[in-house]
Amino acid sequence: MNCKGPDSVNSCDSRASLSDDSGEAMYRLIGELYPICRSITGQGIRETFGRIQQHIPLTITEVPSGTQVFDWLVPLEWNIRDAYVADRQGVRIIDFKQSNLHVVSYSVPVAARVSLADLKAHLFTLPDHPEWIPYRTSYYKQTWGFCLSHRQYLELQDEEYDVVIDSSLEKGHLAYGEYYLPGETEEEVLISCHACHPSLCNDNLSGIAVATFLAKSLQACPRRYSYRFLFLPVTIGAITWLALNQRHVSNIKHGFVLTGVGDEGGFTYKKSRVGTAGIDAAFAHVLRHSGDPFEITEFIPYGYDERQYGSPGFNLPVGCFMRRANGAYPEYHTSADNLDFVKPQSLSRSLEIVRSVVGVLESNRGYVNTSPYCEPQLGKRGLYRSIGGNVTGRSAEMALLWVLNQSDGMHTLLEIAERSGLPFVTIKLAADELESQGLLRRAG
Amino acid sequence: MNCKGPDSVNSCDSRASLSDDSGEAMYRLIGELYPICRSITGQGIRETFGRIQQHIPLTITEVPSGTQVFDWLVPLEWNIRDAYVADRQGVRIIDFKQSNLHVVSYSVPVAARVSLADLKAHLFTLPDHPEWIPYRTSYYKQTWGFCLSHRQYLELQDEEYDVVIDSSLEKGHLAYGEYYLPGETEEEVLISCHACHPSLCNDNLSGIAVATFLAKSLQACPRRYSYRFLFLPVTIGAITWLALNQRHVSNIKHGFVLTGVGDEGGFTYKKSRVGTAGIDAAFAHVLRHSGDPFEITEFIPYGYDERQYGSPGFNLPVGCFMRRANGAYPEYHTSADNLDFVKPQSLSRSLEIVRSVVGVLESNRGYVNTSPYCEPQLGKRGLYRSIGGNVTGRSAEMALLWVLNQSDGMHTLLEIAERSGLPFVTIKLAADELESQGLLRRAG
Amino acid sequence: MNCKGPDSVNSCDSRASLSDDSGEAMYRLIGELYPICRSITGQGIRETFGRIQQHIPLTITEVPSGTQVFDWLVPLEWNIRDAYVADRQGVRIIDFKQSNLHVVSYSVPVAARVSLADLKAHLFTLPDHPEWIPYRTSYYKQTWGFCLSHRQYLELQDEEYDVVIDSSLEKGHLAYGEYYLPGETEEEVLISCHACHPSLCNDNLSGIAVATFLAKSLQACPRRYSYRFLFLPVTIGAITWLALNQRHVSNIKHGFVLTGVGDEGGFTYKKSRVGTAGIDAAFAHVLRHSGDPFEITEFIPYGYDERQYGSPGFNLPVGCFMRRANGAYPEYHTSADNLDFVKPQSLSRSLEIVRSVVGVLESNRGYVNTSPYCEPQLGKRGLYRSIGGNVTGRSAEMALLWVLNQSDGMHTLLEIAERSGLPFVTIKLAADELESQGLLRRAG
């Protein structure tokens, strides 16, 4: 197997691993994970990690409830076995077993008969989308609640209901999964995704799937960088990991959060807090040359775990890669973010983009022209002969000239690609050719 | 009384002082000052200072004629008692007592009988605006002249006229007014306006009125900065003040010239020579969030006394705040710049803007997040509960996150406001809340 | 004679030399040079230098074939006496004596009878422009060929042809011409043009003509800079000159390649590799104020000899001045680039522009305001009296104020011109006036 992405210049060819059915394979993984009731702690997230382990050897870390992680405490572990609201005839009119979105995540146990009025104080709906069930959580305030379609809500009769939530909120552990792929250096690329949402496909089973398959495809590739894949409960998971790994984060040279990459929308890359990091330049370049619609947005301290990686004490160069941004589509955090909402081909293309970005990171460096006074004679080295009259040929010739001209040790290949307007892969191929001819050496 | 401006976050509430009738009060002051014949020296400007002293305790400085001030000499003092052109029947057809604009300022004394042709060599009109009287001066070349409407000019008969200007141009003094409001530090904000124009309302009785009421409203407020208000004859007054106070100008951290702030046009802020000074950022921010039409223009070495403050030897961060810019409206420097041309509500809104700017200057500083590793847990401090689903609430939450994220000691609140797109006041309130919770401390 | 260009401020007046007939004179020189068969070596380029020497005293350098110049070798010398393709009746159907474009430059000698099919492998045409003969070369691969109109190509009968090329490719020399005009300092301005193209007028007899007349017009002027004019075979000539003069290039402070300046298109200035060099600013300023259509393009490592001057080992501040850019017009490198394609008035205006640029380079420097505290009193020095109400006068006044305001030793006159929006010449005249009044001195 080898690893060169379609638009990338990584040193192994991806066609083996990135076959046309990678989209289908990622979609199947999402299908397996979809029914599981995940939360920020509990068996759901552990079961999820178990499924991922069938693809990549995740290491699971269990952190006890009550552990101080910076300003936070690791919370109690939440587990749920059953939950329902039943009418006077004993019919379960809202049933956790039909959709785990029906229960507000982290609901405390309850078993009571309540009036409709009292019940309504614990119900959540989406009046604008009357068929959809919202996704709600209450991690840090002990309460209980049910989510249901607004249509069903309107049909509720004014009678008494039996409410049962068979959950537990007890001392236990917060679990996260980690996969570290060592490279030539300890400098690392961090890929982080949250794994705590229940039956929601785009947010974030899509991120989990693409991260898993990216990891898989990098296993057999030579790697200049080490790669660290994190599967975490959002916010508290990233905070916990950062707290336990504070001394190692200086190794992180590039990183991105992966989420919402399965829908059919255009791409969104949200820049790191730094804003001018290598990862920001790499995503911007790859997206600009992708032919796909995309948007580059500025960092804001709201969204996913880039908030934590980009807190001022860390200020890590970690962006966030999505298709439609969080909150920018109505299906977000509702039962409509289901298996129909994500598409194999969207997953596949998202994977191609991140592989191209990894290709840029891997290959990007500065070179020094060893023949810097005037242009070297390309013709006598056979480099000019390869240049035909067609556009490809002209790009290749221009790439040779650009690399020679700009390789003064002060410009990276990515910068040369940007200045020339040529794709990184064209510039990298030119650099390889010039290096093999001794006309270029790597900058100190 | 306290001093918080409507869009500002100053530490006292302005509603007492900035009541709805502040516009009317400023307009009344303009009405009082309007009839006085001011020039760069003489009794008119002294009388003007006397009226201002009924509002704020101006210190008057008198500088003798002939005093060397940098490259200039303080000029002779000019005073005028009467002036007219009378026809052969003794009828005053042009009469200083009807409008002080009729006489070219600094006209030398004259008493002569002249032909129409000779008279015309001393007459100034505005052919494009035949009903208006122009405003003309001849400070540095000894001559005399009359200004009149072009309509009247065209009606002049070819006969002899008696010309009388009962003026004096003698050794005396140049007077300027100064009001210094000390603050916590000697660092000061300079507000400068010219007070030498005769019966012209917008240019610059409006600036005098707004400066006076700004000074008045700041008296009872706690002040981090000291404030210096200057009421000067244009050019020579600023030069004189700078010459006499050269050693103290290093205290000036921010400043602006106030002029033409009573008309109904949109706002104009002309940047300081520096162009990137705090005052430039503060005006740009306040105007951008004001909802009013406005324009920010680059510094040019032409206009008002920002030319002197921004000469290369001083290079002070002093901009110029106007509504319509000098020369950008036909009424400029004509009799049409009268009591109808300025409006109480325009004056009032101009005062609000400068008070907001002062509020930004007072409150702007850098902070350090005391919990910089990951986000602190806002919920447990009750900061999250205050955040509802409505837009205001979301702004408040975003402001907390922005302030925490950017408070690394390298960004001021104004910079955070600009980066976040939120109004300064929202950012400042968030900073106050975080500071009171111990999550923020002021940067060294 | 003196040398002030029409838009420039050089210290001598150009009207003597730059009379209305300079365009005609340049056009006549082009007419003389047009018939000569030039190549990168051989008698044609020497004869060309001989004609230029009738205007300016060129020094000719002869470099032996086989000399190592950086990564290249000076090639064999090529000369041609005759060449034709004759039909079976002995009629020369393609004849070098009718147009030297008919022979591929550097064709090896040949004398053979060939079939139409074999002949066609050596023929070049322009199907899109069936009446034009293309210009082709084969400097570094030994072959032979003919160029002809596509119309004629289509008429060729299927018979045998006699092919004769009476050329020689032997050890000899590469010749280049150089004219050095010493100035007050050894800092120099490089003007480089290629002189190796056969009967092509715009590319580059126009460049040769304008360079020659620029040199001529500068001879009698006082010169702060030294000027070096190079007439070279493209690529190998610049490489050879750089190789032989490597130690002296550090004197080159500004430079430009001159080519394609005789057509009727708008101007194109291609920036130096540095991109922010003085020459880049000077051309941008002069073109912006020229009233002519123009385009400023970024440096790319393709085009003319700016590629060699801008190789990373040299990185010289050398741009390229053209009218329509190379390749941007269909006549480029065809027989249609003939005496009809270039115009006297185009040549004349191109010369005016480069003279204005030279004027900017000569006069541009930083000054220090000797009266930096507030504005000096211009009126008492008679500088204010010269300022009328008309636009010219107002520009002159504004120029005085801008120069005084910005002359803090950190801004050059060109920077002041750019910031003020005024033409350089207006700023320079203001600086001269202020300097003569003692209000300005030259910055260290």
XYZ file of N, CA and C in Angstrom, chain B residues 68 70-73 140 238-239 242 246 272-273 298-302 307-308 310-314, chain C residues 369 371-378 380-381 394 397-398 401-402 404-408 411 419 439:
144
model
N 8.239 85.897 19.948
C 8.643 84.897 18.968
C 8.052 83.547 19.382
N 8.248 79.916 17.804
C 8.877 79.175 16.711
C 9.196 80.135 15.568
N 8.702 79.841 14.383
C 9.073 80.638 13.215
C 8.207 81.902 13.076
N 7.283 82.097 14.008
C 6.302 83.165 13.864
C 6.489 84.227 14.952
N 5.857 85.403 14.748
C 5.747 86.425 15.789
C 4.267 86.577 16.131
N -1.956 88.646 7.723
C -0.515 88.861 7.626
C -0.121 89.815 6.508
N -2.450 77.913 18.153
C -1.887 76.596 18.424
C -0.367 76.668 18.452
N 0.188 77.457 17.517
C 1.653 77.607 17.484
C 2.135 78.248 18.781
N 1.856 75.749 21.663
C 2.896 74.724 21.565
C 4.262 75.298 21.928
N 6.113 73.563 25.136
C 6.825 72.522 24.401
C 7.284 71.370 25.294
N -4.996 61.267 12.728
C -3.763 61.950 13.112
C -2.672 61.619 12.100
N -1.606 62.404 12.118
C -0.460 62.134 11.225
C 0.053 60.722 11.410
N -7.785 60.161 5.647
C -6.364 60.157 5.985
C -5.904 61.554 6.401
N -4.838 61.604 7.152
C -4.237 62.884 7.503
C -3.731 63.590 6.258
N -3.994 64.876 6.165
C -3.267 65.712 5.210
C -2.846 66.953 5.961
N -1.747 67.562 5.565
C -1.228 68.714 6.337
C -1.951 70.004 5.966
N -3.252 69.945 5.939
C -4.076 71.088 5.598
C -5.365 70.895 6.362
N -2.686 70.259 11.925
C -1.470 70.539 11.147
C -0.295 70.888 12.050
N -0.580 71.671 13.078
C 0.504 72.086 13.976
C 0.857 70.956 14.951
N 0.482 67.977 14.447
C 1.058 66.914 13.637
C 2.243 67.368 12.805
N 2.870 68.470 13.165
C 4.114 68.834 12.474
C 5.191 67.845 12.917
N 6.218 67.654 12.093
C 7.121 66.522 12.355
C 7.869 66.619 13.686
N 8.100 67.835 14.166
C 8.797 67.957 15.448
C 7.943 67.493 16.616
N 6.623 67.585 16.475
C 5.732 67.149 17.560
C 5.130 65.770 17.266
N 13.214 68.648 7.688
C 12.636 69.961 7.939
C 13.459 70.645 9.029
N 12.766 73.352 10.456
C 11.868 74.125 11.317
C 10.692 73.213 11.680
N 11.000 72.115 12.381
C 10.018 71.024 12.459
C 8.892 71.237 13.462
N 9.033 72.285 14.307
C 7.991 72.499 15.312
C 6.963 73.462 14.768
N 5.779 72.968 14.468
C 4.718 73.711 13.791
C 5.169 74.046 12.372
N 4.232 74.562 11.599
C 4.587 74.976 10.238
C 5.400 76.255 10.286
N 6.422 76.372 9.450
C 7.073 77.685 9.340
C 6.138 78.656 8.610
N 6.389 79.934 8.806
C 5.507 80.932 8.194
C 5.896 81.127 6.733
N 5.143 80.517 5.853
C 5.486 80.561 4.431
C 5.270 81.948 3.846
N 5.779 84.987 4.963
C 6.827 85.995 5.081
C 8.006 85.691 4.159
N 8.060 84.482 3.610
C 9.136 84.113 2.688
C 8.688 84.201 1.236
N -2.828 75.614 -5.949
C -3.162 74.868 -4.759
C -2.277 73.622 -4.623
N 0.996 74.790 -3.215
C 0.902 75.043 -1.771
C 0.848 73.735 -0.998
N 0.010 72.818 -1.480
C -0.105 71.530 -0.802
C 1.242 70.804 -0.818
N 3.392 72.103 1.927
C 2.939 71.619 3.241
C 3.272 70.138 3.424
N 3.092 69.364 2.376
C 3.405 67.934 2.474
C 4.893 67.697 2.705
N 7.111 69.733 3.978
C 7.478 70.145 5.341
C 6.998 69.117 6.363
N 5.776 68.661 6.171
C 5.189 67.766 7.167
C 5.877 66.412 7.214
N 6.292 65.912 6.065
C 6.818 64.550 6.008
C 8.340 64.485 6.044
N 9.000 65.636 6.005
C 10.467 65.602 5.956
C 11.047 65.479 7.354
N 10.967 64.268 7.851
C 11.525 63.944 9.157
C 12.703 62.992 8.993
N 11.215 59.794 5.231
C 10.419 59.663 4.010
C 11.151 60.307 2.848
N 2.196 59.542 -0.939
C 1.235 59.772 0.144
C 0.322 60.955 -0.161
N 14.697 75.982 4.674
C 13.700 75.283 5.496
C 13.868 73.759 5.425
